[in-house]
PDB file of C-alpha atoms in Angstrom:
ATOM      1  CA  MET O   1      21.724  -8.530  47.501  1.00  0.00           C
ATOM      2  CA  ARG O   2      24.722  -9.381  45.550  1.00  0.00           C
ATOM      3  CA  LEU O   3      22.878 -12.382  44.033  1.00  0.00           C
ATOM      4  CA  ARG O   4      19.783 -10.293  43.320  1.00  0.00           C
ATOM      5  CA  SER O   5      21.876  -7.417  41.883  1.00  0.00           C
ATOM      6  CA  LEU O   6      23.552 -10.046  39.747  1.00  0.00           C
ATOM      7  CA  ALA O   7      20.186 -11.305  38.411  1.00  0.00           C
ATOM      8  CA  VAL O   8      18.870  -7.989  37.615  1.00  0.00           C
ATOM      9  CA  LEU O   9      22.140  -7.172  35.691  1.00  0.00           C
ATOM     10  CA  THR O  10      21.992 -10.469  33.718  1.00  0.00           C
ATOM     11  CA  ALA O  11      18.363  -9.953  32.865  1.00  0.00           C
ATOM     12  CA  ALA O  12      18.992  -6.389  31.658  1.00  0.00           C
ATOM     13  CA  LEU O  13      21.959  -7.610  29.542  1.00  0.00           C
ATOM     14  CA  VAL O  14      20.066 -10.281  28.033  1.00  0.00           C
ATOM     15  CA  GLY O  15      17.259  -7.775  27.053  1.00  0.00           C
ATOM     16  CA  VAL O  16      19.838  -5.545  25.407  1.00  0.00           C
ATOM     17  CA  GLY O  17      21.842  -8.561  23.950  1.00  0.00           C
ATOM     18  CA  VAL O  18      18.860 -10.078  22.166  1.00  0.00           C
ATOM     19  CA  LEU O  19      18.542  -6.761  20.184  1.00  0.00           C
ATOM     20  CA  ALA O  20      22.090  -6.641  19.434  1.00  0.00           C
ATOM     21  CA  ALA O  21      22.376 -10.267  18.099  1.00  0.00           C
ATOM     22  CA  SER O  22      19.338  -9.838  15.812  1.00  0.00           C
ATOM     23  CA  PRO O  23      20.719 -11.033  12.395  1.00  0.00           C
ATOM     24  CA  ALA O  24      21.204  -8.165   9.756  1.00  0.00           C
ATOM     25  CA  SER O  25      18.724  -8.223   6.700  1.00  0.00           C
ATOM     26  CA  ALA O  26      19.986  -8.158   3.210  1.00  0.00           C
ATOM     27  CA  ALA O  27      19.761  -4.911   1.366  1.00  0.00           C
ATOM     28  CA  LEU O  28      16.546  -3.548  -0.444  1.00  0.00           C
ATOM     29  CA  ILE O  29      16.752  -3.247  -4.210  1.00  0.00           C
ATOM     30  CA  ALA O  30      17.803   0.304  -5.125  1.00  0.00           C
ATOM     31  CA  ALA O  31      14.822   2.636  -5.612  1.00  0.00           C
ATOM     32  CA  GLY O  32      14.625   3.476  -9.417  1.00  0.00           C
ATOM     33  CA  SER O  33      16.054   0.170 -10.421  1.00  0.00           C
ATOM     34  CA  GLN O  34      14.209  -0.765 -13.724  1.00  0.00           C
ATOM     35  CA  ILE O  35      13.631  -3.413 -16.157  1.00  0.00           C
ATOM     36  CA  ASP O  36      11.801  -2.452 -19.748  1.00  0.00           C
ATOM     37  CA  PHE O  37      10.224  -5.389 -21.631  1.00  0.00           C
ATOM     38  CA  THR O  38       7.681  -6.122 -24.479  1.00  0.00           C
ATOM     39  CA  GLY O  39       5.674  -8.867 -25.783  1.00  0.00           C
ATOM     40  CA  GLY O  40       2.293  -9.669 -27.526  1.00  0.00           C
ATOM     41  CA  VAL O  41      -1.147  -9.617 -26.125  1.00  0.00           C
ATOM     42  CA  ASP O  42      -4.630 -10.912 -27.207  1.00  0.00           C
ATOM     43  CA  PRO O  43      -7.779  -9.571 -25.784  1.00  0.00           C
ATOM     44  CA  ILE O  44     -10.268 -11.976 -24.063  1.00  0.00           C
ATOM     45  CA  GLY O  45     -13.717 -11.388 -24.570  1.00  0.00           C
ATOM     46  CA  GLY O  46     -13.428  -8.345 -26.871  1.00  0.00           C
ATOM     47  CA  ILE O  47     -12.100  -7.598 -30.389  1.00  0.00           C
ATOM     48  CA  ASN O  48      -9.626  -4.980 -28.918  1.00  0.00           C
ATOM     49  CA  VAL O  49      -7.921  -4.657 -25.560  1.00  0.00           C
ATOM     50  CA  TYR O  50      -9.604  -1.242 -25.259  1.00  0.00           C
ATOM     51  CA  SER O  51     -13.480  -2.582 -26.261  1.00  0.00           C
ATOM     52  CA  ALA O  52     -15.887  -2.577 -23.518  1.00  0.00           C
ATOM     53  CA  THR O  53     -16.537  -6.250 -23.791  1.00  0.00           C
ATOM     54  CA  THR O  54     -12.742  -6.920 -22.952  1.00  0.00           C
ATOM     55  CA  THR O  55     -12.567  -8.627 -19.668  1.00  0.00           C
ATOM     56  CA  GLY O  56      -9.125 -10.355 -19.660  1.00  0.00           C
ATOM     57  CA  LEU O  57      -5.455 -10.270 -21.300  1.00  0.00           C
ATOM     58  CA  ASP O  58      -3.850 -13.374 -22.790  1.00  0.00           C
ATOM     59  CA  PHE O  59      -0.204 -12.567 -22.980  1.00  0.00           C
ATOM     60  CA  ARG O  60       1.301 -14.443 -25.993  1.00  0.00           C
ATOM     61  CA  THR O  61       3.783 -17.125 -25.756  1.00  0.00           C
ATOM     62  CA  ASP O  62       6.680 -16.935 -28.340  1.00  0.00           C
ATOM     63  CA  GLY O  63       4.293 -15.139 -30.408  1.00  0.00           C
ATOM     64  CA  SER O  64       1.250 -17.559 -30.151  1.00  0.00           C
ATOM     65  CA  SER O  65      -2.006 -17.413 -28.195  1.00  0.00           C
ATOM     66  CA  SER O  66      -1.679 -19.497 -25.053  1.00  0.00           C
ATOM     67  CA  LEU O  67      -4.602 -19.004 -22.899  1.00  0.00           C
ATOM     68  CA  GLY O  68      -3.866 -19.711 -19.176  1.00  0.00           C
ATOM     69  CA  VAL O  69      -0.171 -20.332 -19.832  1.00  0.00           C
ATOM     70  CA  ALA O  70       2.312 -17.654 -19.002  1.00  0.00           C
ATOM     71  CA  GLY O  71       3.244 -15.453 -21.820  1.00  0.00           C
ATOM     72  CA  THR O  72       6.862 -14.738 -22.942  1.00  0.00           C
ATOM     73  CA  THR O  73       8.394 -11.231 -22.674  1.00  0.00           C
ATOM     74  CA  GLY O  74      11.668  -9.756 -23.851  1.00  0.00           C
ATOM     75  CA  ILE O  75      13.911  -7.033 -22.230  1.00  0.00           C
ATOM     76  CA  THR O  76      13.975  -3.942 -24.448  1.00  0.00           C
ATOM     77  CA  ASN O  77      16.899  -1.831 -22.654  1.00  0.00           C
ATOM     78  CA  THR O  78      19.917  -2.375 -20.815  1.00  0.00           C
ATOM     79  CA  SER O  79      18.482  -2.412 -17.102  1.00  0.00           C
ATOM     80  CA  ASN O  80      19.736  -0.086 -14.313  1.00  0.00           C
ATOM     81  CA  GLY O  81      20.447   0.087 -10.703  1.00  0.00           C
ATOM     82  CA  SER O  82      20.144  -3.409  -8.767  1.00  0.00           C
ATOM     83  CA  PHE O  83      18.949  -4.858 -12.191  1.00  0.00           C
ATOM     84  CA  THR O  84      22.326  -4.353 -13.919  1.00  0.00           C
ATOM     85  CA  GLY O  85      23.068  -7.559 -15.925  1.00  0.00           C
ATOM     86  CA  PHE O  86      19.672  -8.109 -17.073  1.00  0.00           C
ATOM     87  CA  ASN O  87      20.008  -6.976 -20.818  1.00  0.00           C
ATOM     88  CA  ILE O  88      18.447  -7.005 -24.246  1.00  0.00           C
ATOM     89  CA  ALA O  89      19.501 -10.640 -24.524  1.00  0.00           C
ATOM     90  CA  GLY O  90      17.573 -11.800 -21.554  1.00  0.00           C
ATOM     91  CA  GLY O  91      13.853 -12.376 -21.052  1.00  0.00           C
ATOM     92  CA  GLY O  92      11.155 -13.736 -18.835  1.00  0.00           C
ATOM     93  CA  THR O  93       7.394 -14.362 -18.428  1.00  0.00           C
ATOM     94  CA  ILE O  94       4.301 -12.665 -17.661  1.00  0.00           C
ATOM     95  CA  ALA O  95       1.099 -14.418 -16.047  1.00  0.00           C
ATOM     96  CA  ASP O  96      -2.220 -14.093 -18.141  1.00  0.00           C
ATOM     97  CA  LEU O  97      -4.995 -11.845 -16.412  1.00  0.00           C
ATOM     98  CA  LEU O  98      -7.847 -14.235 -17.465  1.00  0.00           C
ATOM     99  CA  SER O  99     -10.836 -12.232 -15.963  1.00  0.00           C
ATOM    100  CA  TYR O 100     -11.262  -8.794 -14.750  1.00  0.00           C
ATOM    101  CA  ILE O 101     -13.841  -5.806 -14.056  1.00  0.00           C
ATOM    102  CA  VAL O 102     -12.324  -2.748 -15.279  1.00  0.00           C
ATOM    103  CA  GLY O 103     -14.717  -0.268 -13.587  1.00  0.00           C
ATOM    104  CA  THR O 104     -13.895  -1.590 -10.064  1.00  0.00           C
ATOM    105  CA  ASN O 105     -10.296  -2.798 -10.942  1.00  0.00           C
ATOM    106  CA  THR O 106     -11.321  -6.485  -9.616  1.00  0.00           C
ATOM    107  CA  LEU O 107      -9.138  -9.395 -10.807  1.00  0.00           C
ATOM    108  CA  LEU O 108     -11.473 -12.519 -10.708  1.00  0.00           C
ATOM    109  CA  SER O 109      -8.879 -15.092 -12.106  1.00  0.00           C
ATOM    110  CA  PRO O 110      -6.389 -15.366 -11.133  1.00  0.00           C
ATOM    111  CA  SER O 111      -7.089 -13.934  -7.666  1.00  0.00           C
ATOM    112  CA  LEU O 112      -4.742 -11.256  -6.131  1.00  0.00           C
ATOM    113  CA  PRO O 113      -1.988 -11.347  -5.144  1.00  0.00           C
ATOM    114  CA  VAL O 114      -0.580 -12.866  -8.513  1.00  0.00           C
ATOM    115  CA  THR O 115       2.636 -14.595  -7.391  1.00  0.00           C
ATOM    116  CA  GLY O 116       5.121 -14.535 -10.259  1.00  0.00           C
ATOM    117  CA  PHE O 117       3.171 -11.980 -12.199  1.00  0.00           C
ATOM    118  CA  LEU O 118       6.509 -11.118 -14.091  1.00  0.00           C
ATOM    119  CA  THR O 119       9.839 -13.205 -13.837  1.00  0.00           C
ATOM    120  CA  PHE O 120      13.094 -12.679 -15.522  1.00  0.00           C
ATOM    121  CA  ALA O 121      16.188 -14.931 -15.320  1.00  0.00           C
ATOM    122  CA  GLU O 122      19.665 -14.448 -16.349  1.00  0.00           C
ATOM    123  CA  ASP O 123      23.203 -15.295 -15.586  1.00  0.00           C
ATOM    124  CA  GLY O 124      22.297 -17.030 -12.288  1.00  0.00           C
ATOM    125  CA  LEU O 125      20.100 -14.342 -11.079  1.00  0.00           C
ATOM    126  CA  SER O 126      16.275 -14.007 -10.930  1.00  0.00           C
ATOM    127  CA  VAL O 127      13.698 -11.304 -10.455  1.00  0.00           C
ATOM    128  CA  THR O 128      10.160 -11.580  -9.678  1.00  0.00           C
ATOM    129  CA  PHE O 129       7.294  -9.334  -9.414  1.00  0.00           C
ATOM    130  CA  ASP O 130       4.052 -10.258  -7.452  1.00  0.00           C
ATOM    131  CA  LEU O 131       1.125  -8.114  -8.232  1.00  0.00           C
ATOM    132  CA  THR O 132      -0.949  -7.080  -5.377  1.00  0.00           C
ATOM    133  CA  GLY O 133      -3.173  -4.517  -6.798  1.00  0.00           C
ATOM    134  CA  PHE O 134      -3.729  -2.732 -10.174  1.00  0.00           C
ATOM    135  CA  VAL O 135      -5.871  -0.053 -11.974  1.00  0.00           C
ATOM    136  CA  ILE O 136      -6.865  -0.437 -15.783  1.00  0.00           C
ATOM    137  CA  SER O 137      -7.583   2.611 -17.837  1.00  0.00           C
ATOM    138  CA  VAL O 138      -8.882   2.419 -21.370  1.00  0.00           C
ATOM    139  CA  THR O 139      -8.892   5.234 -24.099  1.00  0.00           C
ATOM    140  CA  ALA O 140     -11.275   4.639 -27.176  1.00  0.00           C
ATOM    141  CA  PRO O 141      -9.596   5.411 -30.709  1.00  0.00           C
ATOM    142  CA  THR O 142     -10.280   8.573 -32.495  1.00  0.00           C
ATOM    143  CA  ALA O 143      -9.535   9.656 -36.234  1.00  0.00           C
ATOM    144  CA  ASN O 144      -5.952  10.537 -35.254  1.00  0.00           C
ATOM    145  CA  THR O 145      -5.087   8.212 -32.363  1.00  0.00           C
ATOM    146  CA  LEU O 146      -5.204   4.301 -31.511  1.00  0.00           C
ATOM    147  CA  GLY O 147      -7.186   2.995 -28.671  1.00  0.00           C
ATOM    148  CA  THR O 148      -5.074   2.042 -25.657  1.00  0.00           C
ATOM    149  CA  LEU O 149      -5.143   0.191 -22.532  1.00  0.00           C
ATOM    150  CA  THR O 150      -2.916   1.022 -19.737  1.00  0.00           C
ATOM    151  CA  LEU O 151      -2.296  -1.066 -16.606  1.00  0.00           C
ATOM    152  CA  SER O 152      -0.677   0.248 -13.617  1.00  0.00           C
ATOM    153  CA  GLY O 153       0.092  -2.254 -10.809  1.00  0.00           C
ATOM    154  CA  ALA O 154       1.560  -2.283  -7.300  1.00  0.00           C
ATOM    155  CA  GLY O 155       3.417  -5.071  -5.624  1.00  0.00           C
ATOM    156  CA  THR O 156       6.459  -6.816  -4.374  1.00  0.00           C
ATOM    157  CA  LEU O 157       9.849  -7.155  -6.253  1.00  0.00           C
ATOM    158  CA  GLY O 158      12.295  -9.917  -5.532  1.00  0.00           C
ATOM    159  CA  LEU O 159      15.888  -9.934  -6.642  1.00  0.00           C
ATOM    160  CA  THR O 160      18.601 -12.703  -5.913  1.00  0.00           C
ATOM    161  CA  GLY O 161      20.357 -11.548  -2.989  1.00  0.00           C
ATOM    162  CA  PHE O 162      18.197  -8.815  -1.860  1.00  0.00           C
ATOM    163  CA  ASP O 163      15.159  -8.317   0.332  1.00  0.00           C
ATOM    164  CA  PRO O 164      11.557  -8.095  -0.817  1.00  0.00           C
ATOM    165  CA  THR O 165      11.237  -4.463  -2.076  1.00  0.00           C
ATOM    166  CA  PRO O 166       7.902  -2.452  -3.034  1.00  0.00           C
ATOM    167  CA  GLY O 167       7.687  -1.972  -6.814  1.00  0.00           C
ATOM    168  CA  ILE O 168       5.426  -0.748  -9.694  1.00  0.00           C
ATOM    169  CA  VAL O 169       4.473  -2.139 -13.028  1.00  0.00           C
ATOM    170  CA  THR O 170       3.359  -0.366 -16.040  1.00  0.00           C
ATOM    171  CA  LEU O 171       1.870  -2.026 -19.149  1.00  0.00           C
ATOM    172  CA  THR O 172       0.599   0.133 -22.345  1.00  0.00           C
ATOM    173  CA  MET O 173      -1.009  -1.703 -25.145  1.00  0.00           C
ATOM    174  CA  GLN O 174      -2.579  -0.047 -28.350  1.00  0.00           C
ATOM    175  CA  GLY O 175      -4.101  -0.620 -31.602  1.00  0.00           C
ATOM    176  CA  PRO O 176      -6.692  -3.010 -32.843  1.00  0.00           C
ATOM    177  CA  GLY O 177      -7.055  -6.701 -32.431  1.00  0.00           C
ATOM    178  CA  ASN O 178      -4.141  -8.894 -31.365  1.00  0.00           C
ATOM    179  CA  THR O 179      -1.496  -6.366 -30.510  1.00  0.00           C
ATOM    180  CA  SER O 180       1.804  -5.783 -28.446  1.00  0.00           C
ATOM    181  CA  TYR O 181       2.604  -4.325 -25.326  1.00  0.00           C
ATOM    182  CA  SER O 182       5.508  -2.156 -23.789  1.00  0.00           C
ATOM    183  CA  GLY O 183       6.021  -2.459 -20.057  1.00  0.00           C
ATOM    184  CA  SER O 184       8.401  -1.334 -17.203  1.00  0.00           C
ATOM    185  CA  VAL O 185       8.890  -2.660 -13.575  1.00  0.00           C
ATOM    186  CA  VAL O 186      10.268  -0.243 -11.099  1.00  0.00           C
ATOM    187  CA  ALA O 187      11.757  -0.533  -7.749  1.00  0.00           C
ATOM    188  CA  GLN O 188      10.246   1.941  -5.229  1.00  0.00           C
ATOM    189  CA  ALA O 189      11.695   3.363  -1.793  1.00  0.00           C
ATOM    190  CA  ALA O 190      10.752   1.338   1.048  1.00  0.00           C
ATOM    191  CA  ALA O 191       8.532   3.039   3.993  1.00  0.00           C
ATOM    192  CA  VAL O 192      10.643   3.495   7.180  1.00  0.00           C
ATOM    193  CA  SER O 193      10.253   0.641   9.349  1.00  0.00           C
ATOM    194  CA  VAL O 194       8.735   1.017  12.935  1.00  0.00           C
ATOM    195  CA  PRO O 195      10.199  -1.136  15.583  1.00  0.00           C
ATOM    196  CA  GLU O 196       8.180  -4.086  16.597  1.00  0.00           C
ATOM    197  CA  PRO O 197       6.394  -3.936  20.013  1.00  0.00           C
ATOM    198  CA  THR O 198       8.498  -6.932  21.200  1.00  0.00           C
ATOM    199  CA  SER O 199      11.825  -5.229  20.423  1.00  0.00           C
ATOM    200  CA  MET O 200      10.740  -2.034  22.063  1.00  0.00           C
ATOM    201  CA  LEU O 201       9.640  -4.212  25.298  1.00  0.00           C
ATOM    202  CA  LEU O 202      13.075  -6.062  25.230  1.00  0.00           C
ATOM    203  CA  LEU O 203      14.899  -2.838  25.049  1.00  0.00           C
ATOM    204  CA  GLY O 204      12.848  -1.198  27.711  1.00  0.00           C
ATOM    205  CA  ALA O 205      13.377  -4.084  30.004  1.00  0.00           C
ATOM    206  CA  GLY O 206      16.854  -3.936  29.496  1.00  0.00           C
ATOM    207  CA  LEU O 207      17.292  -0.168  30.061  1.00  0.00           C
ATOM    208  CA  VAL O 208      15.253  -0.397  33.228  1.00  0.00           C
ATOM    209  CA  GLY O 209      17.118  -3.597  34.360  1.00  0.00           C
ATOM    210  CA  LEU O 210      20.570  -1.756  34.179  1.00  0.00           C
ATOM    211  CA  GLY O 211      18.934   1.523  35.815  1.00  0.00           C
ATOM    212  CA  VAL O 212      17.814  -0.807  38.872  1.00  0.00           C
ATOM    213  CA  ALA O 213      21.017  -2.547  39.048  1.00  0.00           C
ATOM    214  CA  ARG O 214      22.920   0.654  39.134  1.00  0.00           C
ATOM    215  CA  ARG O 215      20.750   2.212  41.879  1.00  0.00           C
ATOM    216  CA  ARG O 216      20.981  -0.997  43.879  1.00  0.00           C
ATOM    217  CA  ARG O 217      24.798  -0.959  43.451  1.00  0.00           C
ATOM    218  CA  GLY O 218      24.680   2.440  45.236  1.00  0.00           C
ATOM    219  CA  LEU O 219      22.368   1.160  48.213  1.00  0.00           C
ATOM    220  CA  THR O 220      23.771   0.706  51.667  1.00  0.00           C
ATOM    221  CA  VAL O 221      21.850  -0.894  54.688  1.00  0.00           C
ATOM    222  CA  PRO O 222      23.373  -0.354  58.075  1.00  0.00           C
ATOM    223  CA  GLY O 223      23.832  -3.617  60.132  1.00  0.00           C
ATOM    224  CA  PRO O 224      23.477  -4.063  64.021  1.00  0.00           C
ATOM    225  CA  ASP O 225      27.050  -3.059  64.481  1.00  0.00           C
ATOM    226  CA  GLY O 226      26.804   0.088  62.346  1.00  0.00           C
ATOM    227  CA  ASN O 227      28.631  -1.473  59.301  1.00  0.00           C
ATOM    228  CA  ALA O 228      27.030  -1.769  55.761  1.00  0.00           C
ATOM    229  CA  LEU O 229      25.480  -4.942  54.857  1.00  0.00           C
ATOM    230  CA  THR O 230      26.271  -6.361  51.454  1.00  0.00           C
TER     231      THR O 230
END
């Protein structure tokens, strides 16, 4: 009986111990951390970014058209939150969106997700943004306003020393022909995680095992001579 109780207790402690020994994860990027940036862009397929025939965006590299090559972008403000340290002197890259369908917000080339859609590097730190979905809205020009194209995207932010964190990117470009854009990428609050089924089973097994061991410790069985057996 002692051996059986010991085995049950050991299994219980293992179940709880596995959870306790799980390695701690790094911190998420602080919600609201933001990098603002700018650069040049050429419409693909149309005369203007807001033209009905425009089906892609070629982000300019060092001021020149570079179809299929990541464009260059410069940081416009001192960044905040977890991105503190990325400043106006820094810059990064932005991947071309070679072919999309505005009405359905479908990206044909490259396909989603776009890994490394945005990258920034400064002082040994790096930021990446992987684009997983987007919405494009277009506004035609009027007598008093310029035509615009706005891209709102969702994805995952990465920062050296931090866990992957949900983020959003916004790009706004306006005016005819080859034009410029302003953009921002912002970290979002992560959803509350739900324990994995395996973890819950381990915890449940551990607690049940402890309960069984405790009950068995208090159980006595009388022997032939009237004394309790152990």
